[in-house]
Amino acid sequence: MSKSHLGHTARKRFGQNFLHDDYVIDRIVSVIHPQNGENLVEIGPGLGALTDPVCERVNALTVVELDRDLAKRLRHHPFHGNKLTIIEQDALTLDFSSLRASMAASDQPLRVFGNLPYNISTPLMFHLFDYATDIKDMHFMLQKEVVNRLAAGPGTRNYGRLSVMAQYYCQVVPVLDVPPEAFNPPPKVDSAVVRLTPHATPPVDLHSVSNLERVCAQAFNQRRKTIRNSLKECISETELNAIGIDATVRAETLSLEEFARIANHISDQQN
Ligand code: SAM
């Protein structure tokens, strides 16, 4: 496989691995199921592998592309140029709330999708979680390992900070495995598509998201230790017992509800 695809040399720094397998592309577009009138947003359209078939189905699509050359190509797209709103920007800095407000159907939440640049996929998802109330759903191609972590439940090897935070914001459903050969150039890892659907109401009552993030970060940074040790700087063993949590377990066994209980106790102590 070459680094050049459709006359464009793939740029590693932009995480460019272009999809070229028609079967995989068809499956992804079917899973997204784009409809006219929806506020569709693609992150990283690249050379249009997903953009083109989505534009065949709908009249309007907003795309966010950081690579200036690729944005230029899209502006001069022979068939779909007039359907596209092209935002030439780093998706990590995009205000998705303002984007929604600027759209014709601003009463409707966004439907976001993309074959994401793997080097920024986790920070990008955390950025998007901040806009969860503006988003109906997200379909992303990611490293398979990241999809496994997003979807993992307590007591499993892949369960960690990403699982707890993603599941606080969204329902997580892995939808499709994709081999390296589906891309040009092929990535070194297996990939998978995941559907993230923000919850209409949060699955747990949480007083402070930043406290949940802090507790998860501390607990999973030292995942071999019991939480009595890994969390000792933010909560004591006595306090853990008082809120009904066994201090001798490891982070990987705690449910989202238990992490939320710890975070809420810390918030209550701060007030
Ligand atoms: N959608 C195309 C496909 O499936 O073949 C390209 C996918 S490629 C994995 C990732 C795309 O995201 C590239 O077009 C790249 O230029 C773009 N990109 C990289 N970093 C970005 C960022 N921070 N914001 C927006 N787009 C970015």
Tab-separated table of N, CA and C and ligand atoms in Angstrom, residues 5 8 11 13-20 42-51 64-67 70 87 89-92 114-120 124 183, ligand 1:
chain	number	residue	atom	x	y	z
A	5	HIS	N	-2.825	8.484	-1.860
A	5	HIS	CA	-4.162	7.963	-2.132
A	5	HIS	C	-4.940	9.050	-2.855
A	8	HIS	N	-3.193	12.315	-3.150
A	8	HIS	CA	-2.831	13.060	-1.934
A	8	HIS	C	-1.875	12.199	-1.113
A	11	ARG	N	-0.681	12.387	5.448
A	11	ARG	CA	0.147	13.067	6.449
A	11	ARG	C	-0.029	12.386	7.804
A	13	ARG	N	1.078	13.236	10.694
A	13	ARG	CA	0.774	14.110	11.826
A	13	ARG	C	-0.724	14.420	11.938
A	14	PHE	N	-1.462	14.236	10.852
A	14	PHE	CA	-2.915	14.427	10.886
A	14	PHE	C	-3.660	13.091	10.991
A	15	GLY	N	-2.924	12.039	11.301
A	15	GLY	CA	-3.555	10.723	11.486
A	15	GLY	C	-4.296	10.255	10.249
A	16	GLN	N	-3.697	10.478	9.084
A	16	GLN	CA	-4.431	10.185	7.837
A	16	GLN	C	-4.275	8.731	7.387
A	17	ASN	N	-5.343	7.966	7.582
A	17	ASN	CA	-5.457	6.611	7.038
A	17	ASN	C	-6.802	6.585	6.327
A	18	PHE	N	-6.748	6.572	5.000
A	18	PHE	CA	-7.969	6.766	4.221
A	18	PHE	C	-8.681	5.447	3.960
A	19	LEU	N	-9.975	5.428	4.194
A	19	LEU	CA	-10.776	4.223	3.940
A	19	LEU	C	-10.909	4.010	2.442
A	20	HIS	N	-10.734	2.760	1.987
A	20	HIS	CA	-10.939	2.522	0.559
A	20	HIS	C	-11.769	1.268	0.298
A	42	GLU	N	-19.428	15.775	9.961
A	42	GLU	CA	-18.347	14.795	9.840
A	42	GLU	C	-17.038	15.426	10.294
A	43	ILE	N	-16.317	14.717	11.148
A	43	ILE	CA	-14.991	15.174	11.570
A	43	ILE	C	-13.948	14.454	10.722
A	44	GLY	N	-13.084	15.216	10.072
A	44	GLY	CA	-12.017	14.650	9.255
A	44	GLY	C	-12.513	13.974	7.991
A	45	PRO	N	-13.143	14.718	7.080
A	45	PRO	CA	-13.670	14.105	5.843
A	45	PRO	C	-12.581	13.585	4.918
A	46	GLY	N	-11.377	14.163	5.023
A	46	GLY	CA	-10.253	13.667	4.213
A	46	GLY	C	-10.555	13.747	2.730
A	47	LEU	N	-10.446	12.595	2.050
A	47	LEU	CA	-10.673	12.541	0.608
A	47	LEU	C	-12.105	12.130	0.275
A	48	GLY	N	-12.955	12.117	1.285
A	48	GLY	CA	-14.388	11.952	1.029
A	48	GLY	C	-14.915	10.531	1.065
A	49	ALA	N	-14.170	9.575	1.642
A	49	ALA	CA	-14.630	8.175	1.632
A	49	ALA	C	-16.026	8.035	2.245
A	50	LEU	N	-16.296	8.756	3.324
A	50	LEU	CA	-17.635	8.714	3.938
A	50	LEU	C	-18.473	9.892	3.465
A	51	THR	N	-17.809	11.027	3.207
A	51	THR	CA	-18.500	12.255	2.786
A	51	THR	C	-19.315	12.008	1.511
A	64	VAL	N	-15.613	19.109	9.218
A	64	VAL	CA	-14.563	19.820	9.948
A	64	VAL	C	-13.231	19.180	9.549
A	65	GLU	N	-12.389	19.929	8.868
A	65	GLU	CA	-11.126	19.360	8.362
A	65	GLU	C	-9.979	20.310	8.690
A	66	LEU	N	-8.924	19.756	9.280
A	66	LEU	CA	-7.776	20.566	9.682
A	66	LEU	C	-6.767	20.750	8.554
A	67	ASP	N	-6.658	19.745	7.684
A	67	ASP	CA	-5.654	19.796	6.613
A	67	ASP	C	-6.136	20.766	5.516
A	70	LEU	N	-6.735	19.365	2.005
A	70	LEU	CA	-7.934	18.539	1.871
A	70	LEU	C	-9.192	19.399	1.903
A	87	ILE	N	-15.725	23.562	7.498
A	87	ILE	CA	-15.099	24.307	8.589
A	87	ILE	C	-13.637	23.868	8.629
A	89	GLN	N	-10.771	23.813	10.501
A	89	GLN	CA	-10.398	24.072	11.902
A	89	GLN	C	-10.017	22.772	12.594
A	90	ASP	N	-9.300	22.905	13.695
A	90	ASP	CA	-9.011	21.772	14.564
A	90	ASP	C	-10.302	21.430	15.322
A	91	ALA	N	-10.813	20.212	15.133
A	91	ALA	CA	-12.074	19.831	15.794
A	91	ALA	C	-11.962	19.920	17.312
A	92	LEU	N	-10.725	19.833	17.833
A	92	LEU	CA	-10.526	19.909	19.288
A	92	LEU	C	-10.857	21.289	19.840
A	114	GLY	N	-17.271	10.193	12.067
A	114	GLY	CA	-15.971	10.352	11.433
A	114	GLY	C	-15.069	9.159	11.646
A	115	ASN	N	-14.184	9.008	10.685
A	115	ASN	CA	-13.063	8.075	10.830
A	115	ASN	C	-11.975	8.940	11.459
A	116	LEU	N	-11.873	8.865	12.777
A	116	LEU	CA	-11.090	9.872	13.498
A	116	LEU	C	-9.589	9.668	13.365
A	117	PRO	N	-8.839	10.781	13.382
A	117	PRO	CA	-7.385	10.647	13.492
A	117	PRO	C	-7.070	10.027	14.859
A	118	TYR	N	-6.423	8.845	14.846
A	118	TYR	CA	-6.275	8.089	16.091
A	118	TYR	C	-5.426	8.819	17.137
A	119	ASN	N	-4.521	9.703	16.654
A	119	ASN	CA	-3.648	10.387	17.617
A	119	ASN	C	-4.412	11.354	18.523
A	120	ILE	N	-5.610	11.780	18.113
A	120	ILE	CA	-6.367	12.714	18.976
A	120	ILE	C	-7.746	12.177	19.366
A	124	LEU	N	-10.478	14.156	21.736
A	124	LEU	CA	-11.617	14.645	20.940
A	124	LEU	C	-12.939	14.139	21.527
A	183	PHE	N	-7.836	0.352	4.908
A	183	PHE	CA	-7.331	1.725	4.850
A	183	PHE	C	-6.091	1.807	3.957
B	1	SAM	N1	-12.730	10.366	6.463
B	1	SAM	C1	-11.587	10.009	5.692
B	1	SAM	C2	-11.585	8.540	5.408
B	1	SAM	O1	-12.303	7.815	6.103
B	1	SAM	O2	-10.870	8.101	4.509
B	1	SAM	C3	-10.267	10.433	6.383
B	1	SAM	C4	-10.015	9.815	7.723
B	1	SAM	S1	-8.397	10.106	8.365
B	1	SAM	C5	-8.255	8.747	9.506
B	1	SAM	C6	-8.593	11.457	9.525
B	1	SAM	C7	-8.968	12.802	8.913
B	1	SAM	O3	-9.050	13.772	9.970
B	1	SAM	C8	-7.968	13.366	7.922
B	1	SAM	O4	-8.640	13.926	6.825
B	1	SAM	C9	-7.218	14.452	8.713
B	1	SAM	O5	-6.685	15.468	7.918
B	1	SAM	C10	-8.339	14.957	9.615
B	1	SAM	N2	-7.870	15.578	10.874
B	1	SAM	C11	-6.749	15.293	11.574
B	1	SAM	N3	-6.690	16.002	12.694
B	1	SAM	C12	-7.818	16.768	12.723
B	1	SAM	C13	-8.346	17.728	13.637
B	1	SAM	N4	-7.688	18.013	14.760
B	1	SAM	N5	-9.513	18.328	13.346
B	1	SAM	C14	-10.179	18.023	12.193
B	1	SAM	N6	-9.745	17.113	11.303
B	1	SAM	C15	-8.578	16.495	11.563
